[in-house]
PDB file of C-alpha atoms in Angstrom:
ATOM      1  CA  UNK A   1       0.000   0.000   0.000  1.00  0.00           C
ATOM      2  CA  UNK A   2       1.216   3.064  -0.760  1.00  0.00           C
ATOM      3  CA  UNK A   3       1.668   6.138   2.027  1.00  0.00           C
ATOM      4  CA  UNK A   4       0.901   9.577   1.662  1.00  0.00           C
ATOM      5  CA  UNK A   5       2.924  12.474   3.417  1.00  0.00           C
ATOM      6  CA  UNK A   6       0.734  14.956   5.063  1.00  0.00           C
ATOM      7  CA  UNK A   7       2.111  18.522   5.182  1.00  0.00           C
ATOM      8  CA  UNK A   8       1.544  22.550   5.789  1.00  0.00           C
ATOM      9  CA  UNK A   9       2.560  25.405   3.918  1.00  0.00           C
ATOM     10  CA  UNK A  10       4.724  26.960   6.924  1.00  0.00           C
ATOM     11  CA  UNK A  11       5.195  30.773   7.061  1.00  0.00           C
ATOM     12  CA  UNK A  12       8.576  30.889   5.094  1.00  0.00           C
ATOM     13  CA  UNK A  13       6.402  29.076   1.999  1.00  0.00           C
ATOM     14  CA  UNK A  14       8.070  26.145   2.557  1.00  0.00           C
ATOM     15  CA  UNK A  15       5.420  22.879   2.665  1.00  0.00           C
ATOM     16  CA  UNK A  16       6.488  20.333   6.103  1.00  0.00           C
ATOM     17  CA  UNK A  17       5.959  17.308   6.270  1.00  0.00           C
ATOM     18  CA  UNK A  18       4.300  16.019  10.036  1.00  0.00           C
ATOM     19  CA  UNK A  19       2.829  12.614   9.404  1.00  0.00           C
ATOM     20  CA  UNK A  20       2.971  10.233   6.712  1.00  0.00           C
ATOM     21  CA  UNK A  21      -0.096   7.654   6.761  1.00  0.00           C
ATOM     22  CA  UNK A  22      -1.132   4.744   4.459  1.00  0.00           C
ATOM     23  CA  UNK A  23      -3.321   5.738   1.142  1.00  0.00           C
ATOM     24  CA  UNK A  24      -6.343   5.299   2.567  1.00  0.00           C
ATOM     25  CA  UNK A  25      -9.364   7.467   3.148  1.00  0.00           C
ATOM     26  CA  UNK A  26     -10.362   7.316   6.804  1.00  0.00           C
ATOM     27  CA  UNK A  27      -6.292   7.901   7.383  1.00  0.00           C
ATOM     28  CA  UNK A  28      -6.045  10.807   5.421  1.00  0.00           C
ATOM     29  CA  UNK A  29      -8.847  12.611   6.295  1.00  0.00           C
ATOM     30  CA  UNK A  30      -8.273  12.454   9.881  1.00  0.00           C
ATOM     31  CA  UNK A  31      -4.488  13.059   9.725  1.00  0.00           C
ATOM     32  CA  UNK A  32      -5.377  16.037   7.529  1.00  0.00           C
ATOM     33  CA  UNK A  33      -7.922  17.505  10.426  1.00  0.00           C
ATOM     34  CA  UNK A  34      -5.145  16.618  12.838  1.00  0.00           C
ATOM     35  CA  UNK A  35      -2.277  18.857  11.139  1.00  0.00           C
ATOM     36  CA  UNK A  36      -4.892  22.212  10.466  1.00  0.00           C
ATOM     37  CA  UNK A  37      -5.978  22.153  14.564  1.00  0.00           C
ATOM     38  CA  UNK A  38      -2.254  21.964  15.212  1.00  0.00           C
ATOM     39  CA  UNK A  39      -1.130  24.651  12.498  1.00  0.00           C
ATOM     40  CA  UNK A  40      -4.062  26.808  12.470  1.00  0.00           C
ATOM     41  CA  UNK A  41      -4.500  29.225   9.722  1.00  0.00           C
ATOM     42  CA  UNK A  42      -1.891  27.513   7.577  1.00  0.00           C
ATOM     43  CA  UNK A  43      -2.794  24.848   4.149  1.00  0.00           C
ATOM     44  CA  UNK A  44      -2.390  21.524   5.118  1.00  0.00           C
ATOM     45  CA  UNK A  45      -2.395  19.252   2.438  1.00  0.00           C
ATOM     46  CA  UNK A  46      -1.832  15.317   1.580  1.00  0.00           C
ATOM     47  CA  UNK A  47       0.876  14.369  -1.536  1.00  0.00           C
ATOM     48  CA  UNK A  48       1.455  10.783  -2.719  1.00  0.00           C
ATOM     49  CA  UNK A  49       4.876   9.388  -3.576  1.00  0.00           C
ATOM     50  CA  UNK A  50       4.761  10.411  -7.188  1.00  0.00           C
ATOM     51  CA  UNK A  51       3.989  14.479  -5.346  1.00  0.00           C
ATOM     52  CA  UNK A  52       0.373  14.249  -6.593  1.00  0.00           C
ATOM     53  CA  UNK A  53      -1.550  16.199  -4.083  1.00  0.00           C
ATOM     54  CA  UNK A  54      -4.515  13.854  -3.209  1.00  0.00           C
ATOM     55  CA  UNK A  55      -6.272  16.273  -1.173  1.00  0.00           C
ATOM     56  CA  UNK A  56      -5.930  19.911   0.453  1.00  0.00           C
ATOM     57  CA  UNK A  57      -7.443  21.625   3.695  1.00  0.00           C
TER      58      UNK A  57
END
């Protein structure tokens, strides 16, 4: 399975990776609420190994 990194866009416009979960929904989706409550008012978003971004908060 493959694993998705989930990052924000920090204030120097440089995207961070925080977590890296497995390509799957549920994981995503939560990981993604997880990284905006602890970066408020920055994007977070999710990229897959080929840097596809598979979804954006």
């Amino acid at each position: 399975m493959d694993q998705v990194q989930v990052q924000y866009l920090s204030r120097t416009g440089n995207w961070t990776t925080v977590m890296v979960v497995q390509n799957l929904s549920p994981n995503i989706a939560i990981a993604l609420q997880q990284v905006a409550r602890g970066h408020p008012g920055c994007r977070v978003r999710a990229v897959d190994g080929a840097n596809r971004v598979v979804d954006m908060l």
